[in-house]
Short mmCIF file of C-alpha atoms and ligand atoms in Angstrom, two decimals:
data_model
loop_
_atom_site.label_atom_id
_atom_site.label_comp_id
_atom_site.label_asym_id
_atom_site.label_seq_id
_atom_site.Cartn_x
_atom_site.Cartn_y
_atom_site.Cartn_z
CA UNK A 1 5.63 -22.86 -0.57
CA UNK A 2 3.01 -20.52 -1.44
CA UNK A 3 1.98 -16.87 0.48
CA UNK A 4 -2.23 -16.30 0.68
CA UNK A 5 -2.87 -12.63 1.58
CA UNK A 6 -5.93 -11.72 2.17
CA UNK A 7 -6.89 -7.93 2.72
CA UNK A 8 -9.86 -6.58 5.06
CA UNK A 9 -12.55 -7.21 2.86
CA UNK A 10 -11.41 -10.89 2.35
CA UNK A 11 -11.86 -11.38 6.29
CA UNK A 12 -14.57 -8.90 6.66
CA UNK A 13 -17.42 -10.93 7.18
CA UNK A 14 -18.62 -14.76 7.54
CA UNK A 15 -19.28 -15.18 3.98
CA UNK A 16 -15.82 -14.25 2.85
CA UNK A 17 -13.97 -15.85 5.44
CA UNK A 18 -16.32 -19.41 4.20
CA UNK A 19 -14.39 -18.25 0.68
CA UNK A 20 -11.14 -17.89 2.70
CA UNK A 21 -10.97 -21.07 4.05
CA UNK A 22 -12.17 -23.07 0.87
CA UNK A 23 -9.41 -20.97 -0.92
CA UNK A 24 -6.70 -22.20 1.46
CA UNK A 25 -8.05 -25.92 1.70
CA UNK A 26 -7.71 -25.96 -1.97
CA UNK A 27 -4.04 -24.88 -2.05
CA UNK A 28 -2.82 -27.48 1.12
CA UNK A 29 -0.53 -29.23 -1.17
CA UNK A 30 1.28 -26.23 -2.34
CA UNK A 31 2.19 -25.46 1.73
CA UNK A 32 -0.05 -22.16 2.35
CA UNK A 33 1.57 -19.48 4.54
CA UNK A 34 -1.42 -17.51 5.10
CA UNK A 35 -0.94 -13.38 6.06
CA UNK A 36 -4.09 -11.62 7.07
CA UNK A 37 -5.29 -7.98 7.30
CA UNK A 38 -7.19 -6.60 9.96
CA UNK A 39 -11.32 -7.84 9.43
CA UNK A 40 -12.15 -4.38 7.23
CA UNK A 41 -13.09 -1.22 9.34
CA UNK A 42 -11.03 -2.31 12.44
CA UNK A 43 -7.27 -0.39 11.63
CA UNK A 44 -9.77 2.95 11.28
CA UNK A 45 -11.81 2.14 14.71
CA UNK A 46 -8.53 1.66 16.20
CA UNK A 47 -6.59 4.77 14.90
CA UNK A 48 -10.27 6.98 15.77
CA UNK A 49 -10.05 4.77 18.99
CA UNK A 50 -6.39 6.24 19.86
CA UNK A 51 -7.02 9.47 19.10
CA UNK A 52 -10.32 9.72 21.36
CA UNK A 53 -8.46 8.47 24.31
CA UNK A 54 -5.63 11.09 23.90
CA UNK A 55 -8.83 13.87 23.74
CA UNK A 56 -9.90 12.01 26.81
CA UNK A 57 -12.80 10.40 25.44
CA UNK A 58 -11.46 6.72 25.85
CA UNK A 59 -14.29 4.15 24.35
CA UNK A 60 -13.42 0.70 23.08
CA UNK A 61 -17.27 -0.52 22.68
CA UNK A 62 -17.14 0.31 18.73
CA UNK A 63 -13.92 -2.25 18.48
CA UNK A 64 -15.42 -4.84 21.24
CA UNK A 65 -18.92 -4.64 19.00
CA UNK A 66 -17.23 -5.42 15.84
CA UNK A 67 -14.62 -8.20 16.74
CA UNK A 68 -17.59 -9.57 19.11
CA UNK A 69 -20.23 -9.68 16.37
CA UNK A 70 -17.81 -11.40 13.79
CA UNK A 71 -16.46 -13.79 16.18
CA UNK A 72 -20.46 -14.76 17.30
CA UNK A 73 -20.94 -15.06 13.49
CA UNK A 74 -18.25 -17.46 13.09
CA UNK A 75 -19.52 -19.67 15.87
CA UNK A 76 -16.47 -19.04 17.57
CA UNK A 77 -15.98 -17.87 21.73
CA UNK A 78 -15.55 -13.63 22.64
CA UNK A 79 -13.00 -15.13 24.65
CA UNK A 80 -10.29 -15.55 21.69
CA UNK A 81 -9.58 -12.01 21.68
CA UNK A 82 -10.50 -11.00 25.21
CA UNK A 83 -6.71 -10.53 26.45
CA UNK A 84 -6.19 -8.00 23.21
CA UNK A 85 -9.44 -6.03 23.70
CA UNK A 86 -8.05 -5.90 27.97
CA UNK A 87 -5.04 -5.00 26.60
CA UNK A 88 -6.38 -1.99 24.25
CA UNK A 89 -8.78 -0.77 27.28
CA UNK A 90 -5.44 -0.26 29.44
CA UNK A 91 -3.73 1.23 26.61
CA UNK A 92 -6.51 3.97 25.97
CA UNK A 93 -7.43 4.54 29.52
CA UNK A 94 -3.22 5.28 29.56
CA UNK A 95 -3.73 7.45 26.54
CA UNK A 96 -6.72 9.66 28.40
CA UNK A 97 -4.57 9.89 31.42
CA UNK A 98 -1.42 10.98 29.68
CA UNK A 99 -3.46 13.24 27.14
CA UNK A 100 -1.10 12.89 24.29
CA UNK A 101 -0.66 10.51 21.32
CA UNK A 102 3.20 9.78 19.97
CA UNK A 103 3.42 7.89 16.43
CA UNK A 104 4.69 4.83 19.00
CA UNK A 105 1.40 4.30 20.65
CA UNK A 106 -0.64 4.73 17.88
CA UNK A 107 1.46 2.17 16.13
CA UNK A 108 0.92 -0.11 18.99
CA UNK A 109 -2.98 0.64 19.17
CA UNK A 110 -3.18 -0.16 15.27
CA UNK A 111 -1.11 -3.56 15.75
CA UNK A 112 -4.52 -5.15 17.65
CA UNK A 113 -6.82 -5.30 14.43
CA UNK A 114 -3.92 -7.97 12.82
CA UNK A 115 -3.44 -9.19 16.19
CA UNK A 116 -7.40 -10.12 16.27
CA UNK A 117 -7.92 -11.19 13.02
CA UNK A 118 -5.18 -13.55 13.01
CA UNK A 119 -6.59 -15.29 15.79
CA UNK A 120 -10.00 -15.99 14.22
CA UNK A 121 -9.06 -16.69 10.82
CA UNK A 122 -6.77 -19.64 12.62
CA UNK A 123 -9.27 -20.66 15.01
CA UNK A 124 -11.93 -21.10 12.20
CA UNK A 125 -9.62 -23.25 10.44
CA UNK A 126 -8.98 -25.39 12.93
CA UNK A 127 -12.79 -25.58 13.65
CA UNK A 128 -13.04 -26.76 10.01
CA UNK A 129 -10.37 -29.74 10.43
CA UNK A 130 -8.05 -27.42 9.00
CA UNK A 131 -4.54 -27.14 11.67
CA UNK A 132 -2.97 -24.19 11.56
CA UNK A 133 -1.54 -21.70 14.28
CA UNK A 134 -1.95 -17.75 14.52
CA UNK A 135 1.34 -15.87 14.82
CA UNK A 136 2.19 -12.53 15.51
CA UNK A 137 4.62 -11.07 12.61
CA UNK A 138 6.54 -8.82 15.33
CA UNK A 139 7.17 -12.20 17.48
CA UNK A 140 8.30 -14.47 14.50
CA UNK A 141 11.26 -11.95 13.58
CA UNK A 142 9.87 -9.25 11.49
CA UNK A 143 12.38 -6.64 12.51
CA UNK A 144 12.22 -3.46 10.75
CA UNK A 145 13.80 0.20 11.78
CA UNK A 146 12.22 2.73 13.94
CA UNK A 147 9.73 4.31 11.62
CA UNK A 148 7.02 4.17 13.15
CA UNK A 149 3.55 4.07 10.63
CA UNK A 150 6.27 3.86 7.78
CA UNK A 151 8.49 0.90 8.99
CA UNK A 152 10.88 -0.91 6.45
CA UNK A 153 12.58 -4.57 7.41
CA UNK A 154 16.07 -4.62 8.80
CA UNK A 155 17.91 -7.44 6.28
CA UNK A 156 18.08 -9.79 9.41
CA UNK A 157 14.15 -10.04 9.36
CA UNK A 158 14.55 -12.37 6.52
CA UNK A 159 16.46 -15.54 8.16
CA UNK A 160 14.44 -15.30 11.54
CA UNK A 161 11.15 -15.18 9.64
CA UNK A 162 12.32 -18.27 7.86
CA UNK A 163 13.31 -20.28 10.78
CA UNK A 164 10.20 -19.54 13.00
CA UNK A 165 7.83 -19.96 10.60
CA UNK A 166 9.54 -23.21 9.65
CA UNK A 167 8.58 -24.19 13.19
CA UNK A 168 5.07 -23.57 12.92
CA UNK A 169 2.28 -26.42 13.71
CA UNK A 170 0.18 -26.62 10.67
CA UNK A 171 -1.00 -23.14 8.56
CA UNK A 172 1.14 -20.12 9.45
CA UNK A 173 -2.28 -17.27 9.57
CA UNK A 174 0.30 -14.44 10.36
CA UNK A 175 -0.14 -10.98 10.99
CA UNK A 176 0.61 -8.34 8.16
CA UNK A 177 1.02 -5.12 8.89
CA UNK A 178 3.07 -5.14 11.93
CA UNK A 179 6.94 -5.59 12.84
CA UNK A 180 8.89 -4.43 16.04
CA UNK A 181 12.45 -2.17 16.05
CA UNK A 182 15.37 -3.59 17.65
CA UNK A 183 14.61 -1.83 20.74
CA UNK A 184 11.04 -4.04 21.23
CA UNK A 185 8.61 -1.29 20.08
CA UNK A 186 6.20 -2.20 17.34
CA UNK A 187 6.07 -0.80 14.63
CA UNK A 188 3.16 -0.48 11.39
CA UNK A 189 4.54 -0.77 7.77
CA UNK A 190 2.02 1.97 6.80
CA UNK A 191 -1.33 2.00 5.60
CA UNK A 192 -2.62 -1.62 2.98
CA UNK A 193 1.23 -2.15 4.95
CA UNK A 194 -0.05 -6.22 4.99
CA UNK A 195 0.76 -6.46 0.59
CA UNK A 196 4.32 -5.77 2.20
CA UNK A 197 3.97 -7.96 4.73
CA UNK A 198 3.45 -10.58 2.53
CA UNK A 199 6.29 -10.31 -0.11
CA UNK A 200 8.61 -9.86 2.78
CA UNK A 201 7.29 -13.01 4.11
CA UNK A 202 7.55 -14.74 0.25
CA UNK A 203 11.12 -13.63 0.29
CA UNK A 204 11.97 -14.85 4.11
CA UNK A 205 10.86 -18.63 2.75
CA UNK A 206 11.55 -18.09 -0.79
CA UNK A 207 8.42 -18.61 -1.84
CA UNK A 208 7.14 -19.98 -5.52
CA UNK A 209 4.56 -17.48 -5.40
CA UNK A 210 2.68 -14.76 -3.49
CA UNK A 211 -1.37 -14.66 -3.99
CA UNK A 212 -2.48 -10.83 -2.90
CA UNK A 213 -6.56 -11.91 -2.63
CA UNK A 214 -9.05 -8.53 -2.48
CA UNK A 215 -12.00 -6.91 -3.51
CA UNK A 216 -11.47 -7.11 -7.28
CA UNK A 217 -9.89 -8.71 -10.03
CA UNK A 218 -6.95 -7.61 -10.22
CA UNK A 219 -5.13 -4.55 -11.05
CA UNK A 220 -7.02 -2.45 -12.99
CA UNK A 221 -6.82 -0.04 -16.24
CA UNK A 222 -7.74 2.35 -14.05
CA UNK A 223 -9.58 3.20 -10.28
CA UNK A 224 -12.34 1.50 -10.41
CA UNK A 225 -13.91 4.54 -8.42
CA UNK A 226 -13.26 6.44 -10.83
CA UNK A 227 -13.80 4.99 -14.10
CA UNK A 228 -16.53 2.28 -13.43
CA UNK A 229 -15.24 1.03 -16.95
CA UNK A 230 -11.83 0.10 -15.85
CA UNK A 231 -11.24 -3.10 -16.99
CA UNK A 232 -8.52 -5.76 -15.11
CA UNK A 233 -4.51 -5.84 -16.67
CA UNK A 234 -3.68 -9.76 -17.62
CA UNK A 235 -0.06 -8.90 -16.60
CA UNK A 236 2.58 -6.14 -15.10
CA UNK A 237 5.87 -5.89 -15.08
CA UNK A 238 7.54 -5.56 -11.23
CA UNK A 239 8.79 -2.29 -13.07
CA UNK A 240 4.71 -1.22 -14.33
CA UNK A 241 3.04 -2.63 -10.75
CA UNK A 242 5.48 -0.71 -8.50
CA UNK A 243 5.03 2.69 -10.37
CA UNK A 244 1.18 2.16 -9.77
CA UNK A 245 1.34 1.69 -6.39
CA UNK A 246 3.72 4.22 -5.92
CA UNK A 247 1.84 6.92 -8.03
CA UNK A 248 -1.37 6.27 -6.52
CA UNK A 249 -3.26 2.68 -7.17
CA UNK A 250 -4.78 1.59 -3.64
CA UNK A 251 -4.50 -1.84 -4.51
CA UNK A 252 -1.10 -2.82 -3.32
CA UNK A 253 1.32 -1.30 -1.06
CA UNK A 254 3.87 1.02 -3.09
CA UNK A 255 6.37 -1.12 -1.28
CA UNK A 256 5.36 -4.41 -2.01
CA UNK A 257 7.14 -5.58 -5.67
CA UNK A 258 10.56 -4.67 -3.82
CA UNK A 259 11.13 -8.18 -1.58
CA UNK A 260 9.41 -10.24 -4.41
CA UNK A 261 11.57 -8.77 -6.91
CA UNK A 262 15.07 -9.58 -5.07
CA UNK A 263 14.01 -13.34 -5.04
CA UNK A 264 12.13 -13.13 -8.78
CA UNK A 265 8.42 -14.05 -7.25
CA UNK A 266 5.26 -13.77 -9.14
CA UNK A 267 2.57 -11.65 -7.58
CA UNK A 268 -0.40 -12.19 -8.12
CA UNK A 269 -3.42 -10.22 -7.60
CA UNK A 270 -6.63 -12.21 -7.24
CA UNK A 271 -10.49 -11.61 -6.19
CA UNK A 272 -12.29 -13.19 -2.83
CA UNK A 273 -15.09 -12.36 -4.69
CA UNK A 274 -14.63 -14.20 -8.00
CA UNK A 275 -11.82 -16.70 -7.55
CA UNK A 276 -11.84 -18.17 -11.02
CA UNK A 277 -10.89 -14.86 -12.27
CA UNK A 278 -7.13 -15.04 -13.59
CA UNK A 279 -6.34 -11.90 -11.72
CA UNK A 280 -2.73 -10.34 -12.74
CA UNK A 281 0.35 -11.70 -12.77
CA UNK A 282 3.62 -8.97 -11.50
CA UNK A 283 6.72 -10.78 -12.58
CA UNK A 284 9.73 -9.65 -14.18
CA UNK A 285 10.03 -7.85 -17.51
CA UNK A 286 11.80 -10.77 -19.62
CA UNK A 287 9.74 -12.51 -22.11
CA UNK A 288 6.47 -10.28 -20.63
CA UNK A 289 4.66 -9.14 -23.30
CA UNK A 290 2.65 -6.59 -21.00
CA UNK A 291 0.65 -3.95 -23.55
CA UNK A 292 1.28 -0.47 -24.63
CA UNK A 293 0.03 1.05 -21.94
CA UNK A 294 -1.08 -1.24 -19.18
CA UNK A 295 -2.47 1.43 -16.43
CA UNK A 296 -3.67 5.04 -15.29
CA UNK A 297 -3.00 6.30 -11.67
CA UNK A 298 -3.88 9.51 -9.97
CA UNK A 299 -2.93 11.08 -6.46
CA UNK A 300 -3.93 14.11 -5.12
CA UNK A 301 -2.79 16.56 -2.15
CA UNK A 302 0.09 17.07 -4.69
CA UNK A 303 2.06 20.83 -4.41
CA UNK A 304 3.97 22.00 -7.35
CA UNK A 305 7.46 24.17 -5.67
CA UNK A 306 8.55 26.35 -8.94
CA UNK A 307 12.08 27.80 -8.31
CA UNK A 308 13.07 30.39 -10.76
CA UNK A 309 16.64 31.65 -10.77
CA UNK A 310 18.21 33.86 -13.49
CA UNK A 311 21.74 31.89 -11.98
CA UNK A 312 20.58 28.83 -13.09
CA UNK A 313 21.84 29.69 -16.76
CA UNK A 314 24.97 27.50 -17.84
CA UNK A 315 25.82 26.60 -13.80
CA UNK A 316 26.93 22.77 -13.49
CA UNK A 317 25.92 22.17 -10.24
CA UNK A 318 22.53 24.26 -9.65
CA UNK A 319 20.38 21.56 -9.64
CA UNK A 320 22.85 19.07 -7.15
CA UNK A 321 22.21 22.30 -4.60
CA UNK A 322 18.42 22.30 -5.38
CA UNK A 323 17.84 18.75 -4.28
CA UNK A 324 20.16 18.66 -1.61
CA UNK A 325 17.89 21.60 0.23
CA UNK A 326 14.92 18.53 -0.39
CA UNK A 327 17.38 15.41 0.93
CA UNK A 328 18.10 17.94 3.90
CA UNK A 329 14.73 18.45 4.84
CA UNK A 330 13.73 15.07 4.04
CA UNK A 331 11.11 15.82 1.33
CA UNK A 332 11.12 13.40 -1.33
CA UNK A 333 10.02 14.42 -4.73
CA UNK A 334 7.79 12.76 -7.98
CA UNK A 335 8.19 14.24 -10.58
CA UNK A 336 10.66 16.93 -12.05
CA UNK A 337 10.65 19.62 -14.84
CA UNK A 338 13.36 21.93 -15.70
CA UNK A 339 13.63 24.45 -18.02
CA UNK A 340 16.99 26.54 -18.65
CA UNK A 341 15.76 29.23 -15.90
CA UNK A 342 13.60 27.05 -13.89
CA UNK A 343 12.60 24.07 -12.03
CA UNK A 344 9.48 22.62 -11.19
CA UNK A 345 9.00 19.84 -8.71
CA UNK A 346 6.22 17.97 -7.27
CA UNK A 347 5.78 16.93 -3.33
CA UNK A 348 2.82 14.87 -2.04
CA UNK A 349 4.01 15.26 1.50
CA UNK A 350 3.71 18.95 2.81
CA UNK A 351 5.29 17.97 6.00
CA UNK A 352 8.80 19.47 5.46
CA UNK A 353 7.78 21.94 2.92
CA UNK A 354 7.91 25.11 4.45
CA UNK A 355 12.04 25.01 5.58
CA UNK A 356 12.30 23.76 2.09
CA UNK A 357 11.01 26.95 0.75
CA UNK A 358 12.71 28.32 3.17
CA UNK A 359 16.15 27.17 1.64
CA UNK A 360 15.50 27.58 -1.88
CA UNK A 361 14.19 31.08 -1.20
CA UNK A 362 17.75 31.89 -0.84
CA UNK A 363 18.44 30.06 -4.71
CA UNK A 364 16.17 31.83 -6.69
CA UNK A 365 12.24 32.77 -6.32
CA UNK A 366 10.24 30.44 -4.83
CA UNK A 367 6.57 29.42 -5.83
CA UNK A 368 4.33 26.97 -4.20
CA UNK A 369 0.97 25.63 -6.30
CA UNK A 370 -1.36 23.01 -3.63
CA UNK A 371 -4.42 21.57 -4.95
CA UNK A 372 -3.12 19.81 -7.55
CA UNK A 373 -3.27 16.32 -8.27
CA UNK A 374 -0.72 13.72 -10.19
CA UNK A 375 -1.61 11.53 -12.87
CA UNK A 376 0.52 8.67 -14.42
CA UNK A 377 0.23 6.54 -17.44
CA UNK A 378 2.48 3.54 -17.35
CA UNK A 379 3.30 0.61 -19.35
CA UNK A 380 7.04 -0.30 -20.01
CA UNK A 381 6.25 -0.68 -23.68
CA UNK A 382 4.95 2.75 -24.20
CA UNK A 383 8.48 3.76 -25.27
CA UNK A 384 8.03 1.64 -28.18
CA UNK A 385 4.71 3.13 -29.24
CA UNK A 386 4.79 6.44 -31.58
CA UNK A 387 2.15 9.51 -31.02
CA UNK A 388 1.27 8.14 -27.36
CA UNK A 389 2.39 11.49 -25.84
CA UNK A 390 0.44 13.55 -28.84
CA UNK A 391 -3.00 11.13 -28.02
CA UNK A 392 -2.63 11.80 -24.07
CA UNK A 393 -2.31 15.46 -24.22
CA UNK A 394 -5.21 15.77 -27.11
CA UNK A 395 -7.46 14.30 -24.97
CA UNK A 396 -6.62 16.46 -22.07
CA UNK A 397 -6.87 19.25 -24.17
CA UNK A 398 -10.30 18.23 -25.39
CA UNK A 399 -11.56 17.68 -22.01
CA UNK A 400 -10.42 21.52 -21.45
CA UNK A 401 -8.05 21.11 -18.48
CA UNK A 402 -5.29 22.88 -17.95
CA UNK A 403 -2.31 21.07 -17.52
CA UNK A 404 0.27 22.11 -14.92
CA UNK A 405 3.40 20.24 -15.23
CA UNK A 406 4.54 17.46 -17.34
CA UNK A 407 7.57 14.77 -17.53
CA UNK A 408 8.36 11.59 -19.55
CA UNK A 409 11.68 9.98 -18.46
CA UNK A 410 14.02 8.45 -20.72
CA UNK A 411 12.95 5.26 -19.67
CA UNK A 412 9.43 6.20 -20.46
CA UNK A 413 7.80 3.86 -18.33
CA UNK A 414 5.38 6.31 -17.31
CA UNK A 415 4.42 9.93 -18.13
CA UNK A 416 3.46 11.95 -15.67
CA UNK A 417 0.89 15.03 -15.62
CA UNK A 418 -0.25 17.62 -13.16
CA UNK A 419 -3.42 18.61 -13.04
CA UNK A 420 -5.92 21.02 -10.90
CA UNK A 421 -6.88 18.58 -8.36
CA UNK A 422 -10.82 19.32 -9.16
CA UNK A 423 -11.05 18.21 -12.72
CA UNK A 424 -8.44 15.16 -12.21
CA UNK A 425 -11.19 12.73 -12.16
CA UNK A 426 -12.29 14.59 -15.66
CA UNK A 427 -8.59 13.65 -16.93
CA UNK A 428 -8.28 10.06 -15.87
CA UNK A 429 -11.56 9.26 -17.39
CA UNK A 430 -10.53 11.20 -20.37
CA UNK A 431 -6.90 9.67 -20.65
CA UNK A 432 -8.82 5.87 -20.39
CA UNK A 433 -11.98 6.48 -22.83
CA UNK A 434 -9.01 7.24 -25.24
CA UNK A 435 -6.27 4.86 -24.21
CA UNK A 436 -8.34 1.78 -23.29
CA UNK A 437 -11.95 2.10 -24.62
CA UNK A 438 -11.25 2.64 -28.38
CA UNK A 439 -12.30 -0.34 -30.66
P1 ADP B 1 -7.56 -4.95 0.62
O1 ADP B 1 -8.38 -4.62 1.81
O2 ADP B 1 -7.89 -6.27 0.03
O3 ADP B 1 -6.11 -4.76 0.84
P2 ADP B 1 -7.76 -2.38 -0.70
O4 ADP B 1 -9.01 -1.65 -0.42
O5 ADP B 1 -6.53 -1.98 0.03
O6 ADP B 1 -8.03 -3.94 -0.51
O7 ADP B 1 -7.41 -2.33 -2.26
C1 ADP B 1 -8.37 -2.72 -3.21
C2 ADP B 1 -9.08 -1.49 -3.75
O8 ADP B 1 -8.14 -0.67 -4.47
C3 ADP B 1 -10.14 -1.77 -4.79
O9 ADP B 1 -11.39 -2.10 -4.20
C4 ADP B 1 -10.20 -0.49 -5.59
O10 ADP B 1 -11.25 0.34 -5.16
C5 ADP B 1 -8.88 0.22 -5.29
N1 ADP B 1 -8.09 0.53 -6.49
C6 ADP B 1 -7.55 1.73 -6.80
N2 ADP B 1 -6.89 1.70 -7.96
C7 ADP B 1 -7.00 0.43 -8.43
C8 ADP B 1 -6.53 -0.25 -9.60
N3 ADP B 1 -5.80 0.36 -10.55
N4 ADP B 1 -6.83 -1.54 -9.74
C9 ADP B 1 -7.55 -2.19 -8.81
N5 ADP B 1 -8.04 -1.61 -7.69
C10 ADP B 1 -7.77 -0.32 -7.49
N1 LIG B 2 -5.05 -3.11 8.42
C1 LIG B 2 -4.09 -2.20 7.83
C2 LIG B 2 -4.81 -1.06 7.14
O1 LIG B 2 -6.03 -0.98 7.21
C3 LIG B 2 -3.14 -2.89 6.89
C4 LIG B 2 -3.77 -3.55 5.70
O2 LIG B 2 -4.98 -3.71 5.64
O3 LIG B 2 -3.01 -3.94 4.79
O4 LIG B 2 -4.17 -0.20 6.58
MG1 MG B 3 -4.89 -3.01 0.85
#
C-alpha cells in the first residue's frame, strides 16, 4: 500500500489536478491511499472568513467564488460542495451573532477547505474511470487530543484508521489536516498539518511508502525564497528531515517523520510540477550515506531570555529549577547556552513568556532580546567533518553579522545560530554560498 499526498498547490488548479490524477492512475497497482490538502488559498479564506464573521462582517462569496470556479473548471456540478458551503454560511452567520471566535470554531471553519477538496479530487477521478470514494479523516477514526490548531493522534487513531479505510470502495482521497477529540469536536493538526496527516495514515495501514507531492523537488539545501540557488538533497535521514521541519523548512510538517519513523517508512518528497524528478528520500540513518551537511533552515520571531545569576556558580540543580519555571508555563525552548554565570535560551512562541520572566526574575536577572531569528545547519555526518564550525562562523563573520547565541550538541546533528532577525537572510545565503556552492 502506498500514501499520495498532495499539498494545495498540487490541487490548486485544473492543470495540476490533470497531473494528479495521471500520477495516481500510474501507481493503481501499488494500492494508492490518496490524502489531499485544501485546493491552495482556501485554509487562509477560511481562517480570514472566521475572523470577519466574529467582527461581524460575515461573507462567504470569496470561498463560494473559489471552490465554484475550480469545480466549473473541472467540469464538475457547484452542487458537490453545496451542503459544506450551507454549512460554513450558518457557522459564520453564528460567529457574527455570537461576536467571538474560540480556537474550537475556527478549527471547525478551517476543516471545510479538506472537506471540499476531498470531494472534487474523488469526483474527478471517478469522472475519469478512476473509482475511488472521498472520506473525511475525523469520520474514519483520526482521533487526536483536544488541541485545538495543534492536535496530536490519540494511539487508538491507528487501528480505526486501518479498519475503515480497509472498507473503502475504490481510492481512499482522504482529508489531511483534520481529526476530532474524543468528545466529537474537530480538531486541525496545525498549519501544512496534511504531511502529518499522511504519515499517520502510512502508519495506520503500514504502508511501504509515503509520497509527500508539492511545489518543488524536494527538500532543499536551503529556502528556495531565500537562496534562489538552493539546490534539492538526494536523501535525509528521519533524524536530518525532522530537525528541518522543526527549525524552520516549510516543506513538511515538523511533525511528520514521527509516525513514519515508528513503522520504518520512506518519505518521500516529490514535485507535481516535475514528476520525473527523484525528489528525496527520509528513511532511517543505517546504511544512508546522507552528505556532510545536507541542509540550512532559518525561523524568525525568535526571543533570546538571558538569566544571569551570581548563584549559579558550583549549584547542582540551578539549571533543573530554570527549566522547570519554562515546563510550568508551558514554553518550550530551541536552543540552549550556558556559561558558568549564565544561561541563554531561545523561545519562538512569546505566548507564555512574560510569567516566565516573571519566575526567573526571582533566579537571577532576567533579559529578554525579540527580533532575532534562528538558523540551523544540519546533516548527521557533520560530526565527522573537521573545521565545519570554523567555515560557518568565518563566513558569518565576513558577511559582518553579529552573532547572538550559538550551540552545537554532542550529537552535532545540527548547529544552531542566532542572529538579528534583519540580516538573517544575509547569513543563510552566506552559510550556503560557502557550504554548498564551492567547486
Ligand atoms: P504544499 O502546499 O505542497 O504542502 P508548502 O507550501 O507547504 O507546499 O511547502 C512547499 C514550499 O516550502 C516550497 O514551495 C518552498 O517555498 C518552501 N520551502 C522552505 N524551505 C524549503 C526547503 N528547505 N526545501 C524545499 N522547500 C522549502
Ligand atoms: N490546508 C492546511 C493549511 O493550509 C493544511 C495543509 O495544507 O497541509 O495549512
Ligand atoms: Mg505544506
Amino acid at each position: 500500500m502506498l500514501v499520495m499526498k498532495f499539498g494545495g498547490t498540487s490541487v490548486g488548479d485544473r492543470e495540476r489536478i490533470d497531473t494528479v490524477v495521471a500520477l495516481i492512475r500510474s501507481r493503481l497497482d501499488r494500492k494508492p491511499i490518496v490524502v489531499c490538502s485544501a485546493h491552495s488559498g482556501v485554509t487562509d479564506l477560511l481562517l480570514t472568513g472566521a475572523r470577519r464573521a466574529a467582527a461581524g462582517k460575515p461573507d462567504l462569496d470569496p470561498i463560494r467564488a473559489r471552490e465554484e470556479s475550480l469545480l466549473r473548471d473541472l467540469n464538475l456540478s457547484p452542487q458537490l460542495v453545496a451542503d459544506d458551503l450551507e454549512r460554513l454560511d450558518q457557522m459564520f452567520r453564528g460567529l457574527a451573532l455570537l461576536g467571538e471566535l474560540t480556537p474550537r470554531s475556527l478549527d471547525q471553519v478551517a476543516a471545510f477547505g479538506e472537506r471540499m477538496s476531498v470531494k472534487a479530487i474523488a469526483a474527478v477521478l471517478r469522472k475519469r474511470r478512476i473509482p475511488a470514494t472521498a472520506v473525511d479523516a475525523d469520520e474514519a477514526g483520526l482521533v487526536t487530543d483536544g488541541r485545538f490548531g495543534r492536535a496530536v493522534p490519540l494511539p487508538e487513531a491507528y487501528p480505526l484508521l486501518k479498519r475503515s479505510l480497509a472498507a473503502v470502495k475504490g481510492v481512499p482521497v482522504v482529508t489531511g489536516f483534520i481529526g476530532r477529540d474524543k468528545d466529537g469536536n474537530v480538531t486541525t493538526l496545525g498549519r501544512s498539518g496534511s504531511d502529518y496527516s499522511a504519515t499517520i495514515i502510512g502508519r495506520a495501514v503500514a504502508a511501504e511508502e509515503v509520497e509527500i507531492w508539492t511545489d518543488v523537488s524536494g527538500v532543499l539545501t536551503a529556502d528556495p525564497r531565500v537562496v534562489p540557488k538552493a539546490r534539492p538533497v538526494e536523501a535525509l535521514t528521519y533524524a536530518e528531515a525532522s530537525e528541518l521541519a522543526y527549525y524552520g523548512a516549510k516543506v513538511i510538517h515538523p511533525a511528520t517523520i514521527q509516525p513514519a519513523v515508528e513503522k520504518g517508512i520512506p518519505v518521500r518528497i516529490l514535485n507535481t510540477l516535475a514528476p520525473k524528478a527523484p525528489g528525496t528520500v527520509i528513511g532511517p540513518a543505517k546504511g544512508r550515506r546522507t552528505a556532510r551537511v545536507t541542509s540550512i533552515a532559518s525561523k524568525r520571531g525568535i526571543h533570546l531570555v538571558n538569566v544571569v545569576s551570581g548563584r549559579m556558580l558550583g549549584q547542582p540543580g540551578f539549571m533543573a529549577t530554570v527549566f522547570d519555571v519554562f515546563k510550568r508555563h508551558d514554553v518550550s525552548v530551541d536552543l540552549i547556552a550556558t556559561s558558568e554565570v549564565s544561561i541563554t535560551v531561545s523561545v519562538d512562541d512569546p505566548e507564555g513568556l512574560p510569567r516566565v520572566t516573571a519566575d526567573l526574575g526571582e533566579l537571577g536577572s532576567v533579559t529578554v532580546r525579540e527580533g532575532a531569528s534562528l538558523i540551523a545547519v544540519i546533516g548527521e555526518r557533520m560530526k565527522e567533518a573537521s573545521g565545519l564550525a570554523g567555515q560557518v562562523f568565518t563566513a558569518i563573520g565576513a558577511a559582518g553579522v553579529p552573532v547572538l547565541a550559538i550551540s552545537y550538541g554532542a550529537t552535532k546533528t545540527n548547529l544552531q545560530i542566532v542572529v538579528p532577525t534583519e540580516r538573517d537572510h544575509d547569513v543563510v545565503r552566506a552559510l550556503h554560498a560557502e557550504l554548498f556552492e564551492q567547486p
